[in-house]
PDB file of C-alpha atoms in Angstrom:
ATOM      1  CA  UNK E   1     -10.896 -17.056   0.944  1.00  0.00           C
ATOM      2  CA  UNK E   2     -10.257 -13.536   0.635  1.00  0.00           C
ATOM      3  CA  UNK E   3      -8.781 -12.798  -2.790  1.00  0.00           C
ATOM      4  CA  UNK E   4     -10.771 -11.066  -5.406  1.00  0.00           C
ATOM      5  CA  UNK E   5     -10.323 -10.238  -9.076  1.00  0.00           C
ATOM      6  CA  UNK E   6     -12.075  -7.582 -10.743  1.00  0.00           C
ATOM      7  CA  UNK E   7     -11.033  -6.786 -14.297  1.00  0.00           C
ATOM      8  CA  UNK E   8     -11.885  -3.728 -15.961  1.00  0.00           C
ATOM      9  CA  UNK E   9     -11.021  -3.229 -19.567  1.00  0.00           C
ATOM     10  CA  UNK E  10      -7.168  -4.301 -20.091  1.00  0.00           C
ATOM     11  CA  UNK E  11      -5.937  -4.093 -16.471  1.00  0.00           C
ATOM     12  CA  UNK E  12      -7.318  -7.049 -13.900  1.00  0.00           C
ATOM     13  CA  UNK E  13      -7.179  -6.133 -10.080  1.00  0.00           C
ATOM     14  CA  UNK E  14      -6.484  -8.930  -7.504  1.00  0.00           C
ATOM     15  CA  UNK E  15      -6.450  -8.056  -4.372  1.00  0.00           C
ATOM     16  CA  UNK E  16      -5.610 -10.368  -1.578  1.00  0.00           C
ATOM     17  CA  UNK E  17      -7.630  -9.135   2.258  1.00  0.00           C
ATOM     18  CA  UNK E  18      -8.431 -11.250   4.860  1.00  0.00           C
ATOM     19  CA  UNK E  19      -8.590  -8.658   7.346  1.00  0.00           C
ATOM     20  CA  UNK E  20      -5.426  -9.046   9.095  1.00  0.00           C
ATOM     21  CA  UNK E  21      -2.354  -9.644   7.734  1.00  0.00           C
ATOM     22  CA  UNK E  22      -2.808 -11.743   4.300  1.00  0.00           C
ATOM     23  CA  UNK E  23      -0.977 -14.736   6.151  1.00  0.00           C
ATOM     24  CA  UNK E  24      -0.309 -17.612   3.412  1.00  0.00           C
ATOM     25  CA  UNK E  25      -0.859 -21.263   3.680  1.00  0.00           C
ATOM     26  CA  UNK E  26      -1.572 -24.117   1.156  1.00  0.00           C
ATOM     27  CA  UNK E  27      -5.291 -23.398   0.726  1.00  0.00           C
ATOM     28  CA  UNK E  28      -4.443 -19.543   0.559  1.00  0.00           C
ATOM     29  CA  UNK E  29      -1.917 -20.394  -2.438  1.00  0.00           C
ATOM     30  CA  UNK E  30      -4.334 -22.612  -4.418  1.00  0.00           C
ATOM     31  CA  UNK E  31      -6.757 -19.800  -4.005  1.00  0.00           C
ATOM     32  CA  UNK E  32      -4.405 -17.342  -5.229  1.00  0.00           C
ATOM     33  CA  UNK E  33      -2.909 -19.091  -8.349  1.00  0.00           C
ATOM     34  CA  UNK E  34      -6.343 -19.943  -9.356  1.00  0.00           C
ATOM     35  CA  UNK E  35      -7.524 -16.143  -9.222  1.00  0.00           C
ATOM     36  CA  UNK E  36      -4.123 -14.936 -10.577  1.00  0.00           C
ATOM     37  CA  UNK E  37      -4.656 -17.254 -13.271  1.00  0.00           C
ATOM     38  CA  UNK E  38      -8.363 -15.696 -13.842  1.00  0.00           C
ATOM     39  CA  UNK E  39      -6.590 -12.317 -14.569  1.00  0.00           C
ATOM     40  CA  UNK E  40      -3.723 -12.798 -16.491  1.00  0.00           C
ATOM     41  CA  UNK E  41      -5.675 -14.478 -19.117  1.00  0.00           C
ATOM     42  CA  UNK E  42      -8.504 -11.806 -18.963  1.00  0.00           C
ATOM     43  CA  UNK E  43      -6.405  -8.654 -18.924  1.00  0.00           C
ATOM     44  CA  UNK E  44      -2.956  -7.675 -20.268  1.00  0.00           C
ATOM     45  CA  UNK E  45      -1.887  -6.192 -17.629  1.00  0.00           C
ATOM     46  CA  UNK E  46      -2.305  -7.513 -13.318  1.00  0.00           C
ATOM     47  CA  UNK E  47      -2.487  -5.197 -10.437  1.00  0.00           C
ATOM     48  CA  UNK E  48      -1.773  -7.259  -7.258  1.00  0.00           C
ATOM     49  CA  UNK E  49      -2.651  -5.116  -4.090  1.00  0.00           C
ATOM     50  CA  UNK E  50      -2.982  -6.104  -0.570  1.00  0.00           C
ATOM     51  CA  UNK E  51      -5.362  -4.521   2.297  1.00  0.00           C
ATOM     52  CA  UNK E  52      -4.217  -1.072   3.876  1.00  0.00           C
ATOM     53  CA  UNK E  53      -1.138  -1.345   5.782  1.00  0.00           C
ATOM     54  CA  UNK E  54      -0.581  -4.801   4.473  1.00  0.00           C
ATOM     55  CA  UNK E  55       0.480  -6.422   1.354  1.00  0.00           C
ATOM     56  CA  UNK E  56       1.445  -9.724   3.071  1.00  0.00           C
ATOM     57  CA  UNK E  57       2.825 -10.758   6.294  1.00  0.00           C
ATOM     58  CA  UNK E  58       4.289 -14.158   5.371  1.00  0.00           C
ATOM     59  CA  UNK E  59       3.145 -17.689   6.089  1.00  0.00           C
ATOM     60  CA  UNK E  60       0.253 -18.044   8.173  1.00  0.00           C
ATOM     61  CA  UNK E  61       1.845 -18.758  11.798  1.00  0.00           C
ATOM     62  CA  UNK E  62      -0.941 -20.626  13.156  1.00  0.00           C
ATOM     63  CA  UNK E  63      -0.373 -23.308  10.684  1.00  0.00           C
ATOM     64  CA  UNK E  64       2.967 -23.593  10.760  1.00  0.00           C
ATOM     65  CA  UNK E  65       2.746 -24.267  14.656  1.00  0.00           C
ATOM     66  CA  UNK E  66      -0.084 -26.974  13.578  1.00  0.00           C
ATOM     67  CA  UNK E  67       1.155 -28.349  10.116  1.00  0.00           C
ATOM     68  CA  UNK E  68       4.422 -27.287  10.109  1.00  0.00           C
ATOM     69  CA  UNK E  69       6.383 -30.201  11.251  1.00  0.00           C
ATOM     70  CA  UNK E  70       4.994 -32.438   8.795  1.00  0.00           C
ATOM     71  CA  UNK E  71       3.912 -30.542   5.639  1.00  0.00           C
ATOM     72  CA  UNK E  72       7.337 -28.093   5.165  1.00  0.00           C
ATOM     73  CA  UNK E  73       8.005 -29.479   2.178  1.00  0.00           C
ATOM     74  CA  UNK E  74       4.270 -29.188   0.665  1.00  0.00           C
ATOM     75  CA  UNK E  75       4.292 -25.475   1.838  1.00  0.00           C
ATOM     76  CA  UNK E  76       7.546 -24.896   0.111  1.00  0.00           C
ATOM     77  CA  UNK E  77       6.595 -26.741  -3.041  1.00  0.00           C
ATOM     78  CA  UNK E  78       3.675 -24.779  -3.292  1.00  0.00           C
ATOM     79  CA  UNK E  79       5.236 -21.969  -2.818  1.00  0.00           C
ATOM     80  CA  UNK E  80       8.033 -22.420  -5.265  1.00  0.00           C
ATOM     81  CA  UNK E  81       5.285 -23.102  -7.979  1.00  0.00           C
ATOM     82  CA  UNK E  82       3.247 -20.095  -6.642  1.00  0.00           C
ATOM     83  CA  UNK E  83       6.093 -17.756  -7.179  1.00  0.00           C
ATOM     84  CA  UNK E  84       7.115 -19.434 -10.639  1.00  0.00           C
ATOM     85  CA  UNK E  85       3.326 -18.380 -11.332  1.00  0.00           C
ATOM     86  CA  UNK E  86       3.327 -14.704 -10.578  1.00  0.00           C
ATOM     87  CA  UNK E  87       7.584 -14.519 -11.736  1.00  0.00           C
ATOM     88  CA  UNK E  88       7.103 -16.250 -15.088  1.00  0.00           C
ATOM     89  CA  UNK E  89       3.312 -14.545 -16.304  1.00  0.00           C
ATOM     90  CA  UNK E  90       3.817 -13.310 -19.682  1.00  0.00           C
ATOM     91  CA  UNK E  91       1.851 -10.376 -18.434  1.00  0.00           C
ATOM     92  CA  UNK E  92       3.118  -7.366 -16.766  1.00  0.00           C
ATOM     93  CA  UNK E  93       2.335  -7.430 -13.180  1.00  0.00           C
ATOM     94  CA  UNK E  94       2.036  -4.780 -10.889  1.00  0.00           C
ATOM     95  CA  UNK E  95       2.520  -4.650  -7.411  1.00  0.00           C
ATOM     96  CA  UNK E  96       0.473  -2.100  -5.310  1.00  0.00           C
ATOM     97  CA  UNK E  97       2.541  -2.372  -2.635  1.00  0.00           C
ATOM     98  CA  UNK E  98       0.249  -1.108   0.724  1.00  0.00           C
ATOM     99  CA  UNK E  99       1.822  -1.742   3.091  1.00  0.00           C
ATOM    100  CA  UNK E 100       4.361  -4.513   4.789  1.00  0.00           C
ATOM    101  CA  UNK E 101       5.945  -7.090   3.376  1.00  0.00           C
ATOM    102  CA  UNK E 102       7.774  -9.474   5.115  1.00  0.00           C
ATOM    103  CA  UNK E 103       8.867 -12.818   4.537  1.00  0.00           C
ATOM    104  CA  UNK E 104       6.709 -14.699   2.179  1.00  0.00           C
ATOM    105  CA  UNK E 105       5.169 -11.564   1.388  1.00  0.00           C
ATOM    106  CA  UNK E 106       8.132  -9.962   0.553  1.00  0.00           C
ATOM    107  CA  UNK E 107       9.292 -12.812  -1.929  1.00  0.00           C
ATOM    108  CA  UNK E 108       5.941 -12.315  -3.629  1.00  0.00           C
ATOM    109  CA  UNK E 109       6.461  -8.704  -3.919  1.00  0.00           C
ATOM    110  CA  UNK E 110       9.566  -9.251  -5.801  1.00  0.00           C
ATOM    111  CA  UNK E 111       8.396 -11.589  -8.196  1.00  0.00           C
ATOM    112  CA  UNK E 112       5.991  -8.719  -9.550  1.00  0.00           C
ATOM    113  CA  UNK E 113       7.497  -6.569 -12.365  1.00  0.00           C
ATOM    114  CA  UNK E 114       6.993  -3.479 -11.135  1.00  0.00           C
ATOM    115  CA  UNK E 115       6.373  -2.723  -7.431  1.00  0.00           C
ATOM    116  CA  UNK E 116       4.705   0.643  -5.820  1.00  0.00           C
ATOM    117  CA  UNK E 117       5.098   1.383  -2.586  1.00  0.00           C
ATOM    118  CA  UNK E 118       3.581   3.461   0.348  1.00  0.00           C
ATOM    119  CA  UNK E 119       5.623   5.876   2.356  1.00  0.00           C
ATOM    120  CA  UNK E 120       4.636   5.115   6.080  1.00  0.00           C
ATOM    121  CA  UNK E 121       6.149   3.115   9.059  1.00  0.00           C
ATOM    122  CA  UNK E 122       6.252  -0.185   7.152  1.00  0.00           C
ATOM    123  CA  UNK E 123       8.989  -2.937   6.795  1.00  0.00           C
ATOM    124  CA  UNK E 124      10.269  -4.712   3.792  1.00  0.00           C
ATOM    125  CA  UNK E 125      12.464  -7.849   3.881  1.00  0.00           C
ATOM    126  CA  UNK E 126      12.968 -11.450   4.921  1.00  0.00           C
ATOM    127  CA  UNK E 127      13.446 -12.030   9.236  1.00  0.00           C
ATOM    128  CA  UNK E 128      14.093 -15.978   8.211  1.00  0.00           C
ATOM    129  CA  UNK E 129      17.490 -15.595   9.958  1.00  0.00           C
ATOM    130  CA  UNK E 130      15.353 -14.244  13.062  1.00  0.00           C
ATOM    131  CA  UNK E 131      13.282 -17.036  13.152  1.00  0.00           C
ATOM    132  CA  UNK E 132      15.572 -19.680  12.923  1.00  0.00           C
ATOM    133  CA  UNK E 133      14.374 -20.558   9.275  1.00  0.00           C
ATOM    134  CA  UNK E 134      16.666 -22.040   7.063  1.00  0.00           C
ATOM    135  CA  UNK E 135      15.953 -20.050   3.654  1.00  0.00           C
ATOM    136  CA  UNK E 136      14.432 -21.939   0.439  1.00  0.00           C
ATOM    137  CA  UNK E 137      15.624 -21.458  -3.058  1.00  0.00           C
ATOM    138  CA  UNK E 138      13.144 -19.327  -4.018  1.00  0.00           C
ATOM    139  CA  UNK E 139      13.893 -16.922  -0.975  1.00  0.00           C
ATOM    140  CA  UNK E 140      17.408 -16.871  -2.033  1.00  0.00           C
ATOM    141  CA  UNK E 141      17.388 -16.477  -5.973  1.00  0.00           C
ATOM    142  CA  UNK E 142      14.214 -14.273  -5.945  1.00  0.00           C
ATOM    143  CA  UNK E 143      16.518 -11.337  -4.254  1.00  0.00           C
ATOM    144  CA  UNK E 144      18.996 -11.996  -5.900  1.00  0.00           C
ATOM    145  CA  UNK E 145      17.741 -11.257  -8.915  1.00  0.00           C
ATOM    146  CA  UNK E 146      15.268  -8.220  -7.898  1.00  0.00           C
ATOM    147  CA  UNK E 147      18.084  -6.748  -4.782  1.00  0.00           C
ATOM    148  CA  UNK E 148      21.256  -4.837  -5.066  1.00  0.00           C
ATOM    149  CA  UNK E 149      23.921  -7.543  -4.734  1.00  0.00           C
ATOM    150  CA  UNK E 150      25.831  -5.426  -2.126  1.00  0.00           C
ATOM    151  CA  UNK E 151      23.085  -5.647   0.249  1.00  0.00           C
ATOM    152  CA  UNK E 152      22.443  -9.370   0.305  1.00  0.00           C
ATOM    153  CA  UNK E 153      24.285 -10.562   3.019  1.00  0.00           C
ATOM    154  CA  UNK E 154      22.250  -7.761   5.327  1.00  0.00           C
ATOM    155  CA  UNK E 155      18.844  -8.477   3.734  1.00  0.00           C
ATOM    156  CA  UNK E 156      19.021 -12.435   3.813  1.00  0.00           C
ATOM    157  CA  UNK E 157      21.938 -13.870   6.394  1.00  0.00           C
ATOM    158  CA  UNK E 158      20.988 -10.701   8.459  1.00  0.00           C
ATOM    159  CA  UNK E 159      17.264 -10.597   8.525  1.00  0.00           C
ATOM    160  CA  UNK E 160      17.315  -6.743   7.881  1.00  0.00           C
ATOM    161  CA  UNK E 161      14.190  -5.415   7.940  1.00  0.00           C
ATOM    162  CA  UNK E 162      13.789  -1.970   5.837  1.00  0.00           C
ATOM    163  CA  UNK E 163      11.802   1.452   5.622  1.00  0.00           C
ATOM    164  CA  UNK E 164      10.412   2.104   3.029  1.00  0.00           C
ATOM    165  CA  UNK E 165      12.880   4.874   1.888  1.00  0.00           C
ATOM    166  CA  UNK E 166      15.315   2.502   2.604  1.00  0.00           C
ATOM    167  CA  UNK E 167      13.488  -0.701   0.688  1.00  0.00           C
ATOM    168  CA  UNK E 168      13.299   1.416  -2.618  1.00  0.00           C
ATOM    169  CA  UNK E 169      17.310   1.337  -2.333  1.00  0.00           C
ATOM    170  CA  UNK E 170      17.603  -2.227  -2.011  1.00  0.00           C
ATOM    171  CA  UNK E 171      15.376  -3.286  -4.624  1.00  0.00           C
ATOM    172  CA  UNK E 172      12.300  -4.559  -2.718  1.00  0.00           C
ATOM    173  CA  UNK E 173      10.311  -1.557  -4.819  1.00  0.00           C
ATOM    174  CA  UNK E 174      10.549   0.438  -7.467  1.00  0.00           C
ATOM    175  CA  UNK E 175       8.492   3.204  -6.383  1.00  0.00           C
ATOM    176  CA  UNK E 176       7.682   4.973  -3.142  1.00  0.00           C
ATOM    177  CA  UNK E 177       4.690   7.147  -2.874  1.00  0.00           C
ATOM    178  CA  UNK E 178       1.893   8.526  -0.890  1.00  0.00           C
ATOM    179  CA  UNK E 179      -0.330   5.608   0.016  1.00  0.00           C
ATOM    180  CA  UNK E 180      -3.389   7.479  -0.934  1.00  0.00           C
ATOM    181  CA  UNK E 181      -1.331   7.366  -4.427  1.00  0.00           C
ATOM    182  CA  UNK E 182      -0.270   4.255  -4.919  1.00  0.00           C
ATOM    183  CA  UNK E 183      -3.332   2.437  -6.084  1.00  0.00           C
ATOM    184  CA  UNK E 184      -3.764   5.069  -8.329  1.00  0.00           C
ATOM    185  CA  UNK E 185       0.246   4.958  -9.601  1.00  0.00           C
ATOM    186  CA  UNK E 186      -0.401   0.836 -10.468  1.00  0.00           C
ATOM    187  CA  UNK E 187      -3.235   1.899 -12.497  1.00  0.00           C
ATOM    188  CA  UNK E 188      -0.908   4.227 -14.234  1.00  0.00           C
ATOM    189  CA  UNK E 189       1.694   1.847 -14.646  1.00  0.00           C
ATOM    190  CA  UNK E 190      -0.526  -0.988 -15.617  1.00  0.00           C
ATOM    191  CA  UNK E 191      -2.197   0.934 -18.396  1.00  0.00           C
ATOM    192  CA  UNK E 192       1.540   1.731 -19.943  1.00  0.00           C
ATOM    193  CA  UNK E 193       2.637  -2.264 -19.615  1.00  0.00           C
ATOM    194  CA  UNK E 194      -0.449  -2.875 -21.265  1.00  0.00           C
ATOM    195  CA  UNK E 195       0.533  -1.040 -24.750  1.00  0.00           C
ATOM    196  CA  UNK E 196       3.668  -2.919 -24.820  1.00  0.00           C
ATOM    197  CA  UNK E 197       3.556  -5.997 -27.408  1.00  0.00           C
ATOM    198  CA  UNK E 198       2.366  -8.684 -25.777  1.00  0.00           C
ATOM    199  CA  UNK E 199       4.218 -10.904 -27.412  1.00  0.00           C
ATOM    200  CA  UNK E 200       7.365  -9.351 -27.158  1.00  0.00           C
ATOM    201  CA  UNK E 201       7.012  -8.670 -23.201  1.00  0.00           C
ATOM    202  CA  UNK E 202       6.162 -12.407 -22.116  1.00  0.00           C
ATOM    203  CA  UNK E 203       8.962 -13.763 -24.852  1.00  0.00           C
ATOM    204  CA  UNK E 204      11.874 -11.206 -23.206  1.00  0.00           C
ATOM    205  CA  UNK E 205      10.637 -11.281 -19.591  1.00  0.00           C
ATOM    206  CA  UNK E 206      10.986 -15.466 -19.652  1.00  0.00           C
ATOM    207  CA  UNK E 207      14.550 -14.935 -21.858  1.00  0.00           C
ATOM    208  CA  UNK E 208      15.703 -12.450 -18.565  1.00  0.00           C
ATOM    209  CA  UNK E 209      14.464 -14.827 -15.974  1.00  0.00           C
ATOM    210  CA  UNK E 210      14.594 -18.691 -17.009  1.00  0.00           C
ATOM    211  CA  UNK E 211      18.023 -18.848 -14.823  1.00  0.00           C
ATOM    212  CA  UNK E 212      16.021 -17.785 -11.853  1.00  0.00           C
ATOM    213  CA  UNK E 213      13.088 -19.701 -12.786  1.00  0.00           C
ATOM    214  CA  UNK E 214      14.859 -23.275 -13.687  1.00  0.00           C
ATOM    215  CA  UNK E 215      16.943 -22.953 -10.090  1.00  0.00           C
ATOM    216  CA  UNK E 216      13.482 -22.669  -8.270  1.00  0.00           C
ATOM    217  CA  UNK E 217      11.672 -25.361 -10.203  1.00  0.00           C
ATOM    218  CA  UNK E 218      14.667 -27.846  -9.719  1.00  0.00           C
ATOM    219  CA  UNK E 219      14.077 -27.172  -6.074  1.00  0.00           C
ATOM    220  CA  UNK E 220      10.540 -28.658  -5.857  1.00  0.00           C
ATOM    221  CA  UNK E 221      10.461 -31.799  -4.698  1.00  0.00           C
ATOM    222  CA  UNK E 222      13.885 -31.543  -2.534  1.00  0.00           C
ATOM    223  CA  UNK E 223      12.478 -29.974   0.725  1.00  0.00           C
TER     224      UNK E 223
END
């Protein structure tokens, strides 16, 4: 596996590289919940980061051609609970945002609080459409809750994929800097989240987003 965590006073760091394009698949997901679980009860604040040029591709291809068929609804139930994870932490969790996101990776990116992203020639959004993917629950409630409601129809029924520029308008980020800056801007962010009351945060950030949350958990076990 090839996620780490490093914490360092208040703010843990998880970063997910495997070299090439952070593909996700059921023993990448148990590794991940298991290390984001590792952080958010040793820090009070996440950073999750991805290698440079990458945050996440999606789900691994390779084993969709080889599992696919007959785990779907295991991927997608793991997925679902995955995403409740990372959506529902009472921690604030920060997405340093290197890179593409597409797919998968971009449903993960919006279930972090606040999301920092690189300029460059990257692409933000969900090509299910494209691929002849019907989409989940989660892929469908996730954005819309995090995108601008005007855009939804392009962004999910039309596979749009975005710019960065262009991905801070729709909602996939929050934030659009330099990329040599935006490890460095999570840090800053992180460190803010983390003076918040604890307490407080996790209480009002599960008020906001139980709607959200209960459609996606009702969904596991349906696929």
């Amino acid at each position: 596996m090839n996620i780490t965590v490093k914490i360092d006073g208040d703010i843990a760091y998880l970063t997910m590289d495997d070299g090439k394009a952070n593909a996700i698949n059921p023993d990448w997901m148990t590794d991940f919940v298991a290390k984001f679980e590792e952080a958010e009860s040793g820090a009070k604040a996440v950073i999750l980061s991805g290698r440079e040029g990458v945050f996440s591709g999606g789900f691994d291809l390779k084993w969709l051609a080889a599992e696919g068929a007959a785990r779907s609804g295991e991927l997608l139930d793991q997925a679902s609970k995955m995403l409740i994870k990372v959506y529902g932490s009472r921690v604030p969790v920060i997405a340093a945002c290197n890179g593409h996101a597409i797919a998968m990776g971009a449903f993960l990116l919006l279930a972090c609080d606040t999301r920092i992203g690189a300029k460059g020639s990257f692409r933000y959004g969900a090509n299910e459409t494209i691929n002849n993917m019907n989409l989940p629950v989660f892929a469908v409630e996730l954005p819309k809750a995090r995108l601008d409601s005007r855009k939804l129809t392009q962004a999910l029924i039309q596979s749009q994929l975005y710019e960065p520029a262009e991905a801070l308008d729709v909602g996939y980020i929050d934030m659009l800097v330099d990329p040599e800056l935006v490890l460095k801007t999570a840090k800053e962010q992180a460190e803010l989240l983390s003076k918040l009351p604890g307490r407080a945060y996790g209480a009002n950030k599960l008020a906001v987003r139980k709607p959200t949350l209960d459609l996606i958990e009702a969904a596991i076990g349906t696929y």
